[in-house]
Amino acid sequence: MRINTLKDHNVTKITFIEFNGTEHSIDAEDGQSLMRAAVDNLVPGIDGDCGGVCACATCHCYIEGPLAEKLPEVGEAERELLEMAEGVTAASRLACQIIVSGDLEGLVVRTPQGQH
Ligand code: FES
């Protein structure tokens, strides 16, 4: 019988960069949301107040570069919430709506100046 240990989980390297430039590289567990990975790894700048049900926008982040194209398109609920967030750009996403997978190895995620 195979016993599941933490080592059996696939992890993906993600780097979060705070507004002040501080970098946090984490091993995010595949299958969890980018928000949950950030919160579980105590990354400052991603709050996730609603627990990831796309209702608060306190997981607002910026994702650019070639890996951004591998992300699912912004959904309607995500788009509506982003319209109410501060400092939104074309690179804005809600981290709770992005699921970590090996395709995102090396992803760089910038966090905004604050979450409101
Ligand atoms: S955690 Fe609330 S919208 Fe993402």
PDB file of C-alpha atoms and ligand atoms in Angstrom:
ATOM      1  CA  MET A   1       0.000   0.000   0.000  1.00  0.00           C
ATOM      2  CA  ARG A   2       1.246   3.427  -0.899  1.00  0.00           C
ATOM      3  CA  ILE A   3       1.179   6.032   1.829  1.00  0.00           C
ATOM      4  CA  ASN A   4       0.756   9.623   0.749  1.00  0.00           C
ATOM      5  CA  THR A   5       3.301  11.993   2.175  1.00  0.00           C
ATOM      6  CA  LEU A   6       3.889  15.629   1.428  1.00  0.00           C
ATOM      7  CA  LYS A   7       6.712  14.585  -0.880  1.00  0.00           C
ATOM      8  CA  ASP A   8       4.231  12.793  -3.126  1.00  0.00           C
ATOM      9  CA  HIS A   9       2.543  16.064  -3.956  1.00  0.00           C
ATOM     10  CA  ASN A  10       3.791  17.826  -7.003  1.00  0.00           C
ATOM     11  CA  VAL A  11       4.912  21.329  -6.332  1.00  0.00           C
ATOM     12  CA  THR A  12       5.506  24.254  -8.637  1.00  0.00           C
ATOM     13  CA  LYS A  13       7.966  27.041  -8.026  1.00  0.00           C
ATOM     14  CA  ILE A  14       6.235  30.417  -7.911  1.00  0.00           C
ATOM     15  CA  THR A  15       7.857  33.746  -7.112  1.00  0.00           C
ATOM     16  CA  PHE A  16       5.819  36.519  -5.538  1.00  0.00           C
ATOM     17  CA  ILE A  17       7.258  40.026  -5.632  1.00  0.00           C
ATOM     18  CA  GLU A  18       5.898  42.528  -3.159  1.00  0.00           C
ATOM     19  CA  PHE A  19       5.246  46.135  -4.138  1.00  0.00           C
ATOM     20  CA  ASN A  20       8.474  47.091  -2.342  1.00  0.00           C
ATOM     21  CA  GLY A  21      10.453  44.588  -4.417  1.00  0.00           C
ATOM     22  CA  THR A  22      10.850  41.876  -1.792  1.00  0.00           C
ATOM     23  CA  GLU A  23      10.769  38.458  -3.430  1.00  0.00           C
ATOM     24  CA  HIS A  24       9.279  35.294  -1.987  1.00  0.00           C
ATOM     25  CA  SER A  25       9.903  32.049  -3.878  1.00  0.00           C
ATOM     26  CA  ILE A  26       7.626  29.270  -2.752  1.00  0.00           C
ATOM     27  CA  ASP A  27       6.855  25.660  -3.620  1.00  0.00           C
ATOM     28  CA  ALA A  28       3.140  25.800  -4.325  1.00  0.00           C
ATOM     29  CA  GLU A  29       1.205  22.578  -4.208  1.00  0.00           C
ATOM     30  CA  ASP A  30      -0.352  21.716  -7.546  1.00  0.00           C
ATOM     31  CA  GLY A  31      -4.125  21.845  -7.469  1.00  0.00           C
ATOM     32  CA  GLN A  32      -4.395  24.629  -4.937  1.00  0.00           C
ATOM     33  CA  SER A  33      -5.135  28.210  -5.872  1.00  0.00           C
ATOM     34  CA  LEU A  34      -2.412  30.780  -6.186  1.00  0.00           C
ATOM     35  CA  MET A  35      -4.112  32.685  -3.351  1.00  0.00           C
ATOM     36  CA  ARG A  36      -4.084  29.645  -1.035  1.00  0.00           C
ATOM     37  CA  ALA A  37      -0.431  28.970  -1.887  1.00  0.00           C
ATOM     38  CA  ALA A  38       0.486  32.568  -1.036  1.00  0.00           C
ATOM     39  CA  VAL A  39      -1.490  32.639   2.209  1.00  0.00           C
ATOM     40  CA  ASP A  40      -0.221  29.222   3.345  1.00  0.00           C
ATOM     41  CA  ASN A  41       3.338  30.364   2.708  1.00  0.00           C
ATOM     42  CA  LEU A  42       2.810  33.669   4.536  1.00  0.00           C
ATOM     43  CA  VAL A  43       3.441  35.783   1.466  1.00  0.00           C
ATOM     44  CA  PRO A  44       2.556  39.386   2.359  1.00  0.00           C
ATOM     45  CA  GLY A  45       0.309  41.280  -0.042  1.00  0.00           C
ATOM     46  CA  ILE A  46      -2.228  38.550  -0.804  1.00  0.00           C
ATOM     47  CA  ASP A  47      -5.024  38.560   1.771  1.00  0.00           C
ATOM     48  CA  GLY A  48      -7.740  36.283   0.431  1.00  0.00           C
ATOM     49  CA  ASP A  49     -10.403  37.581   2.813  1.00  0.00           C
ATOM     50  CA  CYS A  50     -13.303  35.682   1.227  1.00  0.00           C
ATOM     51  CA  GLY A  51     -11.483  32.378   1.325  1.00  0.00           C
ATOM     52  CA  GLY A  52     -11.241  32.117  -2.435  1.00  0.00           C
ATOM     53  CA  VAL A  53     -14.850  32.307  -3.589  1.00  0.00           C
ATOM     54  CA  CYS A  54     -14.286  35.327  -5.832  1.00  0.00           C
ATOM     55  CA  ALA A  55     -16.088  37.800  -3.593  1.00  0.00           C
ATOM     56  CA  CYS A  56     -13.509  40.187  -2.120  1.00  0.00           C
ATOM     57  CA  ALA A  57     -10.691  41.010  -4.594  1.00  0.00           C
ATOM     58  CA  THR A  58      -8.113  41.032  -1.773  1.00  0.00           C
ATOM     59  CA  CYS A  59      -6.111  38.498  -3.769  1.00  0.00           C
ATOM     60  CA  HIS A  60      -5.510  41.020  -6.571  1.00  0.00           C
ATOM     61  CA  CYS A  61      -2.141  40.484  -8.227  1.00  0.00           C
ATOM     62  CA  TYR A  62      -0.317  41.185 -11.475  1.00  0.00           C
ATOM     63  CA  ILE A  63       0.883  38.470 -13.812  1.00  0.00           C
ATOM     64  CA  GLU A  64       2.839  39.284 -16.959  1.00  0.00           C
ATOM     65  CA  GLY A  65       5.124  37.538 -19.374  1.00  0.00           C
ATOM     66  CA  PRO A  66       4.810  34.365 -21.443  1.00  0.00           C
ATOM     67  CA  LEU A  67       3.377  32.289 -18.612  1.00  0.00           C
ATOM     68  CA  ALA A  68       0.447  34.705 -18.319  1.00  0.00           C
ATOM     69  CA  GLU A  69      -0.764  33.256 -21.609  1.00  0.00           C
ATOM     70  CA  LYS A  70      -1.050  29.830 -19.999  1.00  0.00           C
ATOM     71  CA  LEU A  71      -3.563  31.104 -17.489  1.00  0.00           C
ATOM     72  CA  PRO A  72      -7.276  30.613 -17.997  1.00  0.00           C
ATOM     73  CA  GLU A  73      -9.050  33.691 -19.304  1.00  0.00           C
ATOM     74  CA  VAL A  74     -10.508  36.123 -16.816  1.00  0.00           C
ATOM     75  CA  GLY A  75     -13.982  34.896 -15.925  1.00  0.00           C
ATOM     76  CA  GLU A  76     -17.047  37.118 -15.638  1.00  0.00           C
ATOM     77  CA  ALA A  77     -17.108  37.159 -11.821  1.00  0.00           C
ATOM     78  CA  GLU A  78     -13.370  37.855 -11.730  1.00  0.00           C
ATOM     79  CA  ARG A  79     -13.768  40.689 -14.234  1.00  0.00           C
ATOM     80  CA  GLU A  80     -16.583  42.290 -12.246  1.00  0.00           C
ATOM     81  CA  LEU A  81     -14.590  42.184  -9.016  1.00  0.00           C
ATOM     82  CA  LEU A  82     -11.476  43.551 -10.673  1.00  0.00           C
ATOM     83  CA  GLU A  83     -13.510  46.530 -11.862  1.00  0.00           C
ATOM     84  CA  MET A  84     -13.871  47.498  -8.213  1.00  0.00           C
ATOM     85  CA  ALA A  85     -10.237  46.896  -7.214  1.00  0.00           C
ATOM     86  CA  GLU A  86      -7.659  49.653  -7.047  1.00  0.00           C
ATOM     87  CA  GLY A  87      -4.662  49.886  -9.338  1.00  0.00           C
ATOM     88  CA  VAL A  88      -6.032  47.487 -11.931  1.00  0.00           C
ATOM     89  CA  THR A  89      -3.977  47.017 -15.102  1.00  0.00           C
ATOM     90  CA  ALA A  90      -4.104  44.676 -18.087  1.00  0.00           C
ATOM     91  CA  ALA A  91      -1.965  42.280 -16.011  1.00  0.00           C
ATOM     92  CA  SER A  92      -4.411  42.170 -13.095  1.00  0.00           C
ATOM     93  CA  ARG A  93      -5.777  38.816 -11.926  1.00  0.00           C
ATOM     94  CA  LEU A  94      -7.411  37.404  -8.840  1.00  0.00           C
ATOM     95  CA  ALA A  95      -5.067  34.815  -7.369  1.00  0.00           C
ATOM     96  CA  CYS A  96      -7.921  32.674  -6.064  1.00  0.00           C
ATOM     97  CA  GLN A  97      -9.077  32.036  -9.621  1.00  0.00           C
ATOM     98  CA  ILE A  98      -5.764  30.546 -10.762  1.00  0.00           C
ATOM     99  CA  ILE A  99      -4.980  26.927 -10.012  1.00  0.00           C
ATOM    100  CA  VAL A 100      -1.338  25.963  -9.602  1.00  0.00           C
ATOM    101  CA  SER A 101      -0.025  23.349 -12.009  1.00  0.00           C
ATOM    102  CA  GLY A 102       3.298  22.342 -13.463  1.00  0.00           C
ATOM    103  CA  ASP A 103       2.583  24.519 -16.502  1.00  0.00           C
ATOM    104  CA  LEU A 104       3.166  27.518 -14.260  1.00  0.00           C
ATOM    105  CA  GLU A 105       6.674  26.529 -13.095  1.00  0.00           C
ATOM    106  CA  GLY A 106       8.644  29.750 -12.645  1.00  0.00           C
ATOM    107  CA  LEU A 107       5.585  32.006 -12.638  1.00  0.00           C
ATOM    108  CA  VAL A 108       6.234  35.506 -11.309  1.00  0.00           C
ATOM    109  CA  VAL A 109       3.369  37.202  -9.481  1.00  0.00           C
ATOM    110  CA  ARG A 110       3.552  40.827  -8.368  1.00  0.00           C
ATOM    111  CA  THR A 111       1.377  42.071  -5.558  1.00  0.00           C
ATOM    112  CA  PRO A 112      -0.187  45.545  -5.436  1.00  0.00           C
ATOM    113  CA  GLN A 113       0.663  48.289  -2.981  1.00  0.00           C
ATOM    114  CA  GLY A 114      -2.283  47.242  -0.837  1.00  0.00           C
ATOM    115  CA  GLN A 115      -5.462  45.184  -0.859  1.00  0.00           C
ATOM    116  CA  HIS A 116      -8.726  47.057  -0.311  1.00  0.00           C
TER     117      HIS A 116
HETATM  118  S1  FES B   1      -9.796  35.549  -2.242  1.00  0.00           S
HETATM  119 FE1  FES B   1     -11.579  36.768  -2.376  1.00  0.00          FE
HETATM  120  S2  FES B   1     -11.691  37.231  -4.481  1.00  0.00           S
HETATM  121 FE2  FES B   1      -9.917  36.000  -4.329  1.00  0.00          FE
END
